[in-house]
Short mmCIF file of C-alpha atoms in Angstrom, two decimals:
data_model
loop_
_atom_site.label_atom_id
_atom_site.label_comp_id
_atom_site.label_asym_id
_atom_site.label_seq_id
_atom_site.Cartn_x
_atom_site.Cartn_y
_atom_site.Cartn_z
CA MET A 78 -19.99 51.88 46.19
CA PRO A 79 -20.15 48.51 47.97
CA GLU A 80 -16.92 47.16 49.33
CA GLN A 81 -15.33 44.52 47.03
CA ALA A 82 -15.27 41.03 48.49
CA PRO A 83 -11.76 39.78 49.26
CA ASP A 84 -10.18 37.57 46.60
CA PRO A 85 -9.85 34.10 48.16
CA ASN A 86 -7.03 33.26 45.77
CA LYS A 87 -4.51 35.94 46.63
CA GLY A 88 -1.33 34.30 47.79
CA GLN A 89 -1.21 30.49 47.78
CA ILE A 90 -3.42 28.48 45.40
CA THR A 91 -5.81 26.07 47.14
CA GLU A 92 -7.42 22.85 45.91
CA ASP A 93 -10.82 24.56 45.60
CA GLY A 94 -9.38 27.80 44.21
CA TYR A 95 -11.25 29.84 41.62
CA ASN A 96 -11.14 33.29 40.00
CA ILE A 97 -7.40 32.73 39.48
CA GLU A 98 -5.52 35.00 37.11
CA VAL A 99 -2.61 33.50 35.16
CA ASP A 100 0.17 35.60 33.69
CA GLY A 101 0.02 35.78 29.91
CA HIS A 102 -3.55 34.46 29.71
CA ILE A 103 -6.84 36.33 29.61
CA GLY A 104 -9.80 35.60 31.87
CA THR A 105 -9.87 33.66 35.11
CA TRP A 106 -9.35 30.01 35.97
CA TYR A 107 -10.36 27.48 38.60
CA VAL A 108 -8.69 24.35 39.99
CA ILE A 109 -9.89 20.99 38.66
CA ASP A 110 -7.09 18.70 39.85
CA THR A 111 -3.82 18.61 41.79
CA GLU A 112 -0.75 16.41 41.79
CA VAL A 113 2.54 16.29 43.67
CA VAL A 114 5.66 15.84 41.56
CA ASN A 115 9.09 15.71 43.19
CA SER A 116 7.67 17.07 46.47
CA THR A 117 6.08 20.08 44.73
CA LYS A 118 2.31 20.45 44.41
CA TYR A 119 0.93 21.51 41.06
CA PHE A 120 -2.57 22.67 40.12
CA LEU A 121 -4.44 21.91 36.90
CA LEU A 122 -6.62 24.91 35.97
CA GLU A 123 -9.57 25.14 33.59
CA HIS A 124 -10.84 28.40 32.10
CA GLU A 125 -13.94 29.65 33.91
CA GLU A 126 -15.60 30.94 30.72
CA HIS A 127 -14.53 28.42 28.05
CA GLY A 128 -14.40 25.28 30.22
CA ASP A 129 -13.07 22.14 28.58
CA GLY A 130 -13.42 23.73 25.16
CA ALA A 131 -10.04 25.37 25.74
CA ALA A 132 -6.65 24.00 26.76
CA CYS A 133 -5.86 23.93 30.46
CA VAL A 134 -2.83 25.38 32.24
CA ILE A 135 -0.73 24.10 35.13
CA VAL A 136 0.61 26.38 37.89
CA ASP A 137 2.52 25.88 41.11
CA GLY A 138 1.33 26.78 44.58
CA ASP A 139 2.25 30.44 44.10
CA GLY A 140 0.19 30.68 40.91
CA LYS A 141 3.28 30.78 38.71
CA LEU A 142 2.66 29.34 35.23
CA VAL A 143 4.49 26.05 34.72
CA LEU A 144 2.89 24.75 31.50
CA ASP A 145 0.16 25.98 29.15
CA ASP A 146 -1.74 24.43 26.23
CA VAL A 147 -2.42 21.35 28.34
CA TRP A 148 -4.78 18.80 26.79
CA ASN A 149 -3.80 15.62 28.63
CA GLY A 150 -3.74 16.79 32.25
CA PHE A 151 -0.74 15.92 34.36
CA ASP A 152 0.52 13.49 31.72
CA ASP A 153 1.61 16.59 29.82
CA LEU A 154 3.42 17.88 32.91
CA LYS A 155 5.30 14.60 33.35
CA GLU A 156 6.27 14.64 29.68
CA HIS A 157 7.42 18.26 30.04
CA PHE A 158 9.65 17.42 33.01
CA GLU A 159 11.07 14.31 31.34
CA SER A 160 11.92 16.27 28.20
CA ARG A 161 13.57 19.05 30.20
CA ALA A 162 15.55 16.59 32.33
CA ALA A 163 16.73 14.72 29.25
CA GLU A 164 17.89 17.98 27.68
CA GLU A 165 19.71 19.11 30.83
CA GLN A 166 21.41 15.76 31.38
CA ARG A 167 22.00 14.97 27.72
CA ILE A 168 25.49 13.75 26.92
CA ASP A 169 26.38 14.35 23.30
CA GLU A 170 26.98 11.15 21.37
CA PRO A 171 30.28 10.96 19.53
CA ILE A 172 29.84 12.18 15.97
CA GLN A 173 29.54 9.17 13.66
CA HIS A 174 31.06 9.28 10.20
CA ASP A 175 30.43 6.94 7.29
CA TYR A 176 34.10 7.06 6.29
CA PRO A 177 37.41 6.32 8.04
CA MET A 178 38.94 9.20 9.99
CA PRO A 179 42.36 10.44 8.81
CA ASP A 180 43.92 9.76 12.21
CA PRO A 181 42.44 6.96 14.38
CA THR A 182 44.34 8.27 17.41
CA VAL A 183 42.40 11.58 17.51
CA SER A 184 38.59 11.72 17.56
CA ILE A 185 36.09 14.47 16.86
CA ASP A 186 35.35 14.56 20.59
CA ASP A 187 39.06 15.13 21.26
CA ARG A 188 39.05 18.04 18.80
CA ASN A 189 35.93 19.58 20.37
CA ALA A 190 37.31 19.21 23.90
CA TYR A 191 40.51 20.87 22.75
CA GLY A 192 38.50 23.94 21.80
CA TYR A 193 37.99 23.66 18.04
CA THR A 194 34.49 22.72 16.85
CA ALA A 195 34.15 23.45 13.10
CA ASP A 196 33.23 20.16 11.45
CA GLU A 197 34.85 21.10 8.12
CA LEU A 198 38.28 20.19 9.51
CA LEU A 199 39.14 16.66 10.67
CA PRO A 200 41.66 16.35 13.53
CA LEU A 201 45.24 15.05 13.23
CA SER A 202 48.12 14.35 15.57
CA LYS A 203 51.49 15.93 14.81
CA GLU A 204 52.85 12.67 13.38
CA ARG A 205 49.89 12.16 11.04
CA ALA A 206 49.92 15.83 10.02
CA ALA A 207 53.55 15.44 8.95
CA GLU A 208 52.70 12.32 6.89
CA LEU A 209 49.90 14.05 5.01
CA TRP A 210 52.04 17.14 4.51
CA GLU A 211 54.56 14.93 2.74
CA GLN A 212 51.72 13.84 0.39
CA ASP A 213 51.23 17.50 -0.62
CA LEU A 214 47.95 17.85 1.28
CA THR A 215 47.09 21.13 2.99
CA VAL A 216 47.44 20.86 6.77
CA TYR A 217 46.07 23.33 9.33
CA LEU A 218 47.20 24.22 12.84
CA LEU A 219 44.32 24.26 15.33
CA TYR A 220 44.16 26.58 18.33
CA GLU A 221 42.19 26.34 21.55
CA ASP A 222 40.28 29.58 20.81
CA ASN A 223 38.46 27.89 17.90
CA THR A 224 40.71 29.37 15.21
CA GLU A 225 43.04 27.77 12.69
CA ALA A 226 46.01 28.68 10.49
CA MET A 227 47.45 27.02 7.40
CA ALA A 228 50.84 25.37 7.72
CA PHE A 229 53.10 26.89 5.06
CA ASP A 230 56.15 24.71 5.70
CA ARG A 231 57.25 21.71 7.72
CA GLU A 232 58.71 23.99 10.39
CA ASP A 233 55.20 25.30 11.20
CA ILE A 234 54.14 21.74 12.01
CA ASP A 235 57.23 20.98 14.08
CA ASN A 236 56.83 24.14 16.18
CA HIS A 237 53.10 23.71 16.96
CA ASP A 238 52.24 21.88 20.18
CA GLY A 239 48.48 21.57 19.64
CA LEU A 240 46.25 19.63 17.29
CA PHE A 241 46.32 19.70 13.49
CA SER A 242 43.68 19.11 10.84
CA ILE A 243 42.89 18.44 7.21
CA GLU A 244 39.85 19.61 5.26
CA LYS A 245 37.15 16.97 5.04
CA THR A 246 36.82 17.42 1.27
CA ASP A 247 40.57 16.88 0.78
CA TRP A 248 40.48 13.74 2.88
CA LEU A 249 37.48 12.29 1.04
CA ALA A 250 39.04 13.09 -2.32
CA LEU A 251 42.19 11.24 -1.23
CA GLN A 252 40.09 8.21 -0.24
CA GLU A 253 38.41 8.20 -3.62
CA ARG A 254 41.73 8.45 -5.47
CA GLU A 255 43.06 5.53 -3.45
CA GLY A 256 39.93 3.48 -4.13
CA ASN A 257 38.83 3.31 -0.51
CA SER A 258 35.40 4.77 -1.24
CA LYS A 259 34.18 1.39 -2.50
CA SER A 260 34.51 0.07 1.07
CA PHE A 261 32.37 2.96 2.33
CA PRO A 262 29.44 3.44 -0.10
CA ASP A 263 28.18 6.65 1.53
CA MET A 264 31.56 8.28 1.05
CA SER A 265 30.98 8.81 -2.67
CA GLU A 266 27.67 10.53 -1.98
CA GLN A 267 29.22 12.78 0.63
CA LEU A 268 32.03 13.69 -1.72
CA PHE A 269 29.45 14.55 -4.38
CA LEU A 270 27.55 16.78 -1.97
CA GLU A 271 30.69 18.56 -0.81
CA ARG A 272 32.46 19.00 -4.14
CA THR A 273 32.74 22.56 -5.42
CA ASP A 274 32.49 21.88 -9.16
CA ASN A 275 29.37 21.09 -11.19
CA ALA A 276 28.42 17.42 -11.34
CA PHE A 277 25.59 14.93 -11.58
CA ALA A 278 24.86 11.68 -9.76
CA ILE A 279 22.58 8.69 -10.25
CA TYR A 280 20.65 6.85 -7.55
CA GLN A 281 18.99 3.46 -8.09
CA LEU A 282 16.79 1.40 -5.79
CA LYS A 283 18.47 -1.12 -3.53
CA ASP A 284 17.95 -4.82 -4.19
CA GLY A 285 15.38 -6.71 -2.16
CA ALA A 286 11.78 -7.90 -2.31
CA GLU A 287 10.69 -5.22 0.16
CA LEU A 288 11.10 -2.58 -2.58
CA ARG A 289 9.28 -4.43 -5.36
CA ASP A 290 6.32 -2.05 -5.07
CA TYR A 291 8.65 0.87 -5.95
CA ARG A 292 10.81 -0.63 -8.67
CA PHE A 293 10.21 0.80 -12.15
CA GLU A 294 6.95 2.43 -11.03
CA GLY A 295 5.82 5.99 -11.79
CA LEU A 296 4.98 8.54 -9.12
CA ASP A 297 1.23 8.37 -9.76
CA TRP A 298 1.22 4.67 -8.94
CA ILE A 299 3.45 5.14 -5.89
CA ASN A 300 1.23 7.94 -4.56
CA SER A 301 -1.91 5.88 -5.18
CA LYS A 302 -0.46 3.23 -2.86
CA ARG A 303 0.34 5.90 -0.25
CA LEU A 304 4.06 5.18 -0.60
CA THR A 305 6.81 7.80 -0.57
CA VAL A 306 10.14 8.12 -2.35
CA GLU A 307 12.76 7.85 0.41
CA HIS A 308 16.50 8.36 0.27
CA ASP A 309 17.18 5.30 2.44
CA ASN A 310 15.74 3.04 -0.27
CA TYR A 311 18.41 4.07 -2.80
CA ASN A 312 22.05 3.34 -3.55
CA PHE A 313 24.36 6.08 -4.82
CA VAL A 314 25.67 4.33 -7.93
CA TYR A 315 27.52 6.90 -10.06
CA SER A 316 28.81 10.46 -10.17
CA GLU A 317 30.65 12.52 -12.73
CA PRO A 318 31.52 16.20 -13.19
CA PHE A 319 30.41 18.24 -16.17
CA THR A 320 31.83 21.44 -17.60
CA ASN A 321 29.75 22.32 -20.64
CA TYR A 322 26.78 24.62 -20.10
CA ALA A 323 23.27 23.27 -20.58
CA THR A 324 19.84 24.00 -19.19
CA GLN A 325 18.66 21.62 -16.50
CA ARG A 326 16.12 20.12 -18.87
CA ASP A 327 18.75 19.50 -21.56
CA ARG A 328 21.13 18.08 -18.97
CA LEU A 329 18.55 15.55 -17.78
CA GLU A 330 17.68 14.53 -21.32
CA GLU A 331 21.37 14.16 -22.15
CA ILE A 332 21.93 11.92 -19.09
CA TRP A 333 18.87 9.81 -19.94
CA GLU A 334 20.09 9.28 -23.50
CA ARG A 335 23.66 8.51 -22.48
CA PHE A 336 22.82 6.06 -19.69
CA ASN A 337 20.48 4.13 -21.92
CA ASN A 338 22.59 3.96 -25.09
CA ASP A 339 26.24 4.62 -24.22
CA HIS A 340 27.10 3.63 -20.63
CA PRO A 341 30.47 4.82 -19.25
CA ALA A 342 32.84 1.94 -18.72
CA ASP A 343 32.89 2.41 -14.95
CA PHE A 344 29.09 2.59 -14.59
CA LYS A 345 27.89 -0.57 -12.80
CA GLY A 346 24.16 0.14 -12.55
CA HIS A 347 21.34 -0.77 -14.92
CA SER A 348 20.19 1.46 -17.76
CA LEU A 349 18.49 4.59 -16.49
CA SER A 350 14.84 3.69 -15.88
CA VAL A 351 11.60 4.77 -14.21
CA SER A 352 12.09 5.01 -10.41
CA ASP A 353 15.78 6.05 -10.73
CA ILE A 354 16.84 9.48 -9.47
CA VAL A 355 19.26 11.92 -11.07
CA ALA A 356 20.92 14.58 -8.91
CA ILE A 357 22.27 17.74 -10.54
CA LYS A 358 24.77 19.94 -8.68
CA GLN A 359 25.24 23.30 -10.36
CA SER A 360 26.63 26.50 -8.81
CA GLY A 361 26.61 24.81 -5.41
CA VAL A 362 22.90 23.88 -5.53
CA VAL A 363 21.80 20.23 -5.64
CA THR A 364 18.41 19.25 -7.10
CA TYR A 365 16.95 15.75 -7.28
CA HIS A 366 14.83 14.51 -10.19
CA TYR A 367 12.68 11.37 -10.24
CA CYS A 368 12.62 9.46 -13.53
CA ASP A 369 8.85 9.31 -13.95
CA SER A 370 6.88 7.48 -16.65
CA PHE A 371 7.03 10.34 -19.15
CA ASP A 372 9.19 13.04 -17.59
CA PHE A 373 11.51 14.01 -14.76
CA VAL A 374 9.84 15.26 -11.56
CA GLU A 375 11.84 17.30 -9.05
CA LEU A 376 11.94 15.98 -5.46
CA PRO A 377 12.82 18.97 -3.24
CA GLN A 378 13.04 16.91 -0.03
CA PHE A 379 14.72 13.74 -1.25
CA LEU A 380 17.51 13.93 1.35
CA GLU A 381 15.13 14.84 4.15
CA PRO A 382 12.92 12.28 5.91
CA THR A 383 9.25 13.02 5.35
CA PRO A 384 8.01 14.50 8.61
CA LEU A 385 4.89 12.95 10.07
CA VAL A 386 3.03 16.21 10.66
CA PRO A 387 -0.79 16.35 10.79
CA ASP A 388 -0.77 19.70 8.92
CA SER A 389 0.61 17.89 5.87
CA PHE A 390 -2.47 15.65 5.72
CA VAL A 391 -5.39 17.93 6.60
CA THR A 392 -8.44 17.55 4.37
CA GLY A 393 -9.87 21.06 4.80
CA GLU A 394 -12.83 19.63 6.70
CA ARG A 395 -13.45 20.52 10.34
CA ILE A 396 -15.03 18.29 12.98
CA ASP A 397 -17.14 19.97 15.64
CA THR A 398 -17.39 18.49 19.13
CA PRO A 399 -18.71 19.97 22.39
CA ARG A 400 -15.09 20.91 23.18
CA GLY A 401 -14.32 22.82 20.01
CA SER A 402 -13.77 22.60 16.26
CA PHE A 403 -10.82 20.58 14.95
CA SER A 404 -9.16 20.14 11.55
CA LEU A 405 -9.55 16.64 10.11
CA THR A 406 -6.34 14.88 9.09
CA THR A 407 -6.05 11.60 7.17
CA MET A 408 -3.35 10.23 9.49
CA THR A 409 -4.16 7.08 11.46
CA LYS A 410 -4.21 6.84 15.24
CA GLU A 411 -0.89 4.99 15.16
CA GLN A 412 0.70 7.67 12.98
CA MET A 413 -0.60 10.41 15.28
CA GLU A 414 0.88 8.62 18.29
CA GLN A 415 4.22 8.35 16.48
CA ALA A 416 4.03 12.11 15.88
CA GLY A 417 3.54 12.72 19.61
CA TYR A 418 -0.25 13.07 19.78
CA GLY A 419 -2.39 11.30 22.38
CA TYR A 420 -6.12 10.61 22.65
CA HIS A 421 -8.09 13.53 24.11
CA HIS A 422 -11.76 12.84 23.41
CA SER A 423 -14.12 11.66 20.65
CA SER A 424 -17.03 13.12 18.73
CA ASP A 425 -20.55 12.47 20.04
CA ASN A 426 -21.23 9.77 17.46
CA GLY A 427 -17.81 8.15 17.97
CA ALA A 428 -16.88 8.56 14.30
CA TYR A 429 -13.89 10.79 15.05
CA LEU A 430 -11.12 10.87 17.64
CA ILE A 431 -9.53 14.10 18.81
CA MET A 432 -5.77 13.74 19.28
CA GLY A 433 -3.68 16.38 21.07
CA ASN A 434 0.00 16.93 21.88
CA GLY A 435 -0.32 19.46 24.69
CA THR A 436 -0.23 22.37 22.26
CA ARG A 437 -2.48 21.48 19.32
CA ALA A 438 -5.24 19.01 18.53
CA PHE A 439 -6.59 17.39 15.35
CA ALA A 440 -9.47 15.11 14.41
CA ILE A 441 -8.94 11.70 12.82
CA ARG A 442 -11.40 9.08 11.67
CA ASN A 443 -12.14 6.39 14.23
CA GLU A 444 -11.07 3.24 12.42
CA ASP A 445 -12.87 1.01 14.93
CA THR A 446 -16.49 2.15 14.45
CA PRO A 447 -18.97 -0.63 13.53
CA LEU A 448 -20.00 1.25 10.38
CA ARG A 449 -16.43 1.53 9.17
CA THR A 450 -15.79 -2.15 9.90
CA ALA A 451 -18.85 -3.07 7.85
CA GLU A 452 -17.75 -0.76 5.06
CA LEU A 453 -14.28 -2.30 4.90
CA SER A 454 -15.85 -5.74 4.54
CA THR A 455 -18.33 -4.76 1.81
CA GLU A 456 -16.89 -1.76 -0.05
CA GLN A 457 -15.95 -2.61 -3.61
CA ASN A 458 -13.79 0.50 -4.05
CA TYR A 459 -11.31 0.92 -1.18
CA ASN A 460 -10.48 4.43 -2.39
CA GLN A 461 -13.94 5.42 -1.16
CA ILE A 462 -13.86 4.38 2.48
CA ASP A 463 -15.95 7.24 3.85
CA ASP A 464 -18.58 5.78 6.21
CA ILE A 465 -20.97 5.21 3.28
CA ILE A 466 -21.52 1.55 2.46
CA ASN A 467 -20.53 0.31 -0.99
CA ASN A 468 -19.47 3.29 -3.09
CA GLN A 469 -19.15 1.56 -6.44
CA PRO A 470 -17.37 2.73 -9.61
CA THR A 471 -19.36 4.71 -12.18
CA VAL A 472 -19.56 3.98 -15.91
CA ALA A 473 -17.37 7.02 -16.58
CA GLN A 474 -14.73 5.82 -14.13
CA LEU A 475 -14.65 2.35 -15.65
CA GLU A 476 -14.40 3.80 -19.15
CA GLU A 477 -11.44 5.96 -18.07
CA GLU A 478 -9.70 2.91 -16.60
CA ALA A 479 -10.27 1.00 -19.85
CA LYS A 480 -8.86 3.88 -21.90
CA SER A 481 -5.74 3.96 -19.71
CA GLY A 482 -5.16 0.27 -20.33
CA THR A 483 -6.33 -0.96 -16.91
CA PRO A 484 -8.33 -4.20 -17.18
CA ILE A 485 -11.95 -3.85 -16.02
CA SER A 486 -14.67 -6.36 -15.24
CA LEU A 487 -17.59 -6.52 -17.70
CA MET A 488 -19.81 -7.43 -14.75
CA ASP A 489 -18.73 -4.22 -12.98
CA LEU A 490 -19.57 -2.25 -16.14
CA LEU A 491 -22.98 -3.95 -16.41
CA ASP A 492 -23.73 -3.28 -12.72
CA ALA A 493 -22.69 0.36 -13.07
CA THR A 494 -24.91 0.80 -16.15
CA ARG A 495 -27.90 -0.66 -14.30
CA ARG A 496 -27.31 1.53 -11.26
CA GLU A 497 -27.15 4.67 -13.34
CA GLU A 498 -30.25 3.71 -15.33
CA LYS A 499 -32.06 3.14 -12.03
CA GLN A 500 -30.81 6.48 -10.73
CA SER A 501 -32.05 8.17 -13.93
CA VAL A 502 -35.54 6.73 -13.36
CA MET A 503 -35.49 7.98 -9.76
CA GLU A 504 -34.45 11.45 -10.90
CA GLN A 505 -37.37 11.48 -13.35
CA LEU A 506 -39.76 10.56 -10.54
CA VAL A 507 -38.40 13.38 -8.39
CA ALA A 508 -38.79 15.79 -11.31
CA LYS A 509 -42.51 15.03 -11.82
CA PRO A 510 -45.04 17.87 -11.29
CA PRO A 511 -45.89 18.41 -7.59
CA GLN A 512 -49.45 17.02 -7.90
CA THR A 513 -48.31 13.77 -9.47
CA GLN A 514 -45.48 13.52 -6.99
CA GLU A 515 -47.84 14.06 -4.06
CA LYS A 516 -50.25 11.46 -5.43
CA SER A 517 -47.47 8.91 -5.70
CA LYS A 518 -46.46 9.64 -2.12
CA LYS A 519 -50.02 8.94 -0.88
CA ALA A 520 -50.51 5.67 -2.71
CA PRO A 521 -47.24 4.13 -3.86
CA SER A 522 -47.28 0.65 -5.24
CA LYS A 523 -45.47 -2.05 -3.35
CA GLY A 524 -43.04 -2.51 -6.19
CA THR A 525 -42.19 1.17 -6.24
CA GLU A 526 -41.63 1.20 -2.50
CA MET A 527 -39.19 -1.66 -2.73
CA GLU A 528 -37.46 -0.07 -5.67
CA LEU A 529 -36.84 3.10 -3.69
#
């Protein structure tokens, strides 16, 4: 058996290193670039079998893996170090509340530094604890080991040398009773979310011209404009508990009827309408329901911002490039960049861009191709921007729009009829017997050639 040649990459990695094994990864790698960061040299490795069709890895001089799934070279390494440094040096911001604290002399940071961190209890000094005790509110003694105990009498407060607290829900309820919640609009919503009984709430769009495209519009229309229903666009306008049992459907219908025909005296909003939202809290679970054109539609993520994630917008189509196959997403380049994806490469014909984030990559349409620019300037139906010039509406589509009450152009209908008649003639020509078809191919008339 011939003696095996020595591995040139045992020990330190060199700039021309190859046949390098990386822990946790199959196959071997070779060096394609190097860079010094903070006096340490790092090596960018590409897979010897898959080449640039696979993500790279970065190792240090000893071959120790520093970063994998690298699509953007050492830019990914810099981003990795910046993220890690920010996490290590991060100083927690003081917790911000949308309501006044029960004791302005003691902050949440003071409570946390003391050793108690549960956010359900708001901190108090001894003097403020005594005041609230006199108002028949439950006061708790806080301890430095992150525990608490209820104060059963005034003597418990006098004998405790640490911090005190009151439950957040009790404090918010007190603010509402005293009328202070009107000075802090978000307080009423928070009280609704934290209350323990069953209740409902009504949200209505904020005033302002910037929301005119949302106001009194159904979900189909909003979705057709690529808009989304967002919590930040709404005011919390009313809340009320309920005790009688009803199904969710009956409850929504009851609220619709009542807030259109018999408003409560303290309700200051407009009659319940399309684009309003009704929240139902029952058995501790809150659900949100959009008042649509003909029904209520549940919005499971109303309180959560819509994440800009490419997976949420994939079309099911895949784009093949020399470097691999990538799922196509309808997000724009700007949206991808906001989601943390950078340009990696483009398809051979330039129609698609491949965007990666160091771990994953997706394909998007290249909005700047000459064909797409021409299409945007000539396409009569902007819902059909697809790199095919002038997709025009069909007779069936125009008839559907007319049935739904949408005004249509008679010229568009005439043009569509002519196109489809022309297409029918072409289909008949294609369907002719082979001999006739072949004959027409050999000696077409000039008029036929222009028609085709």
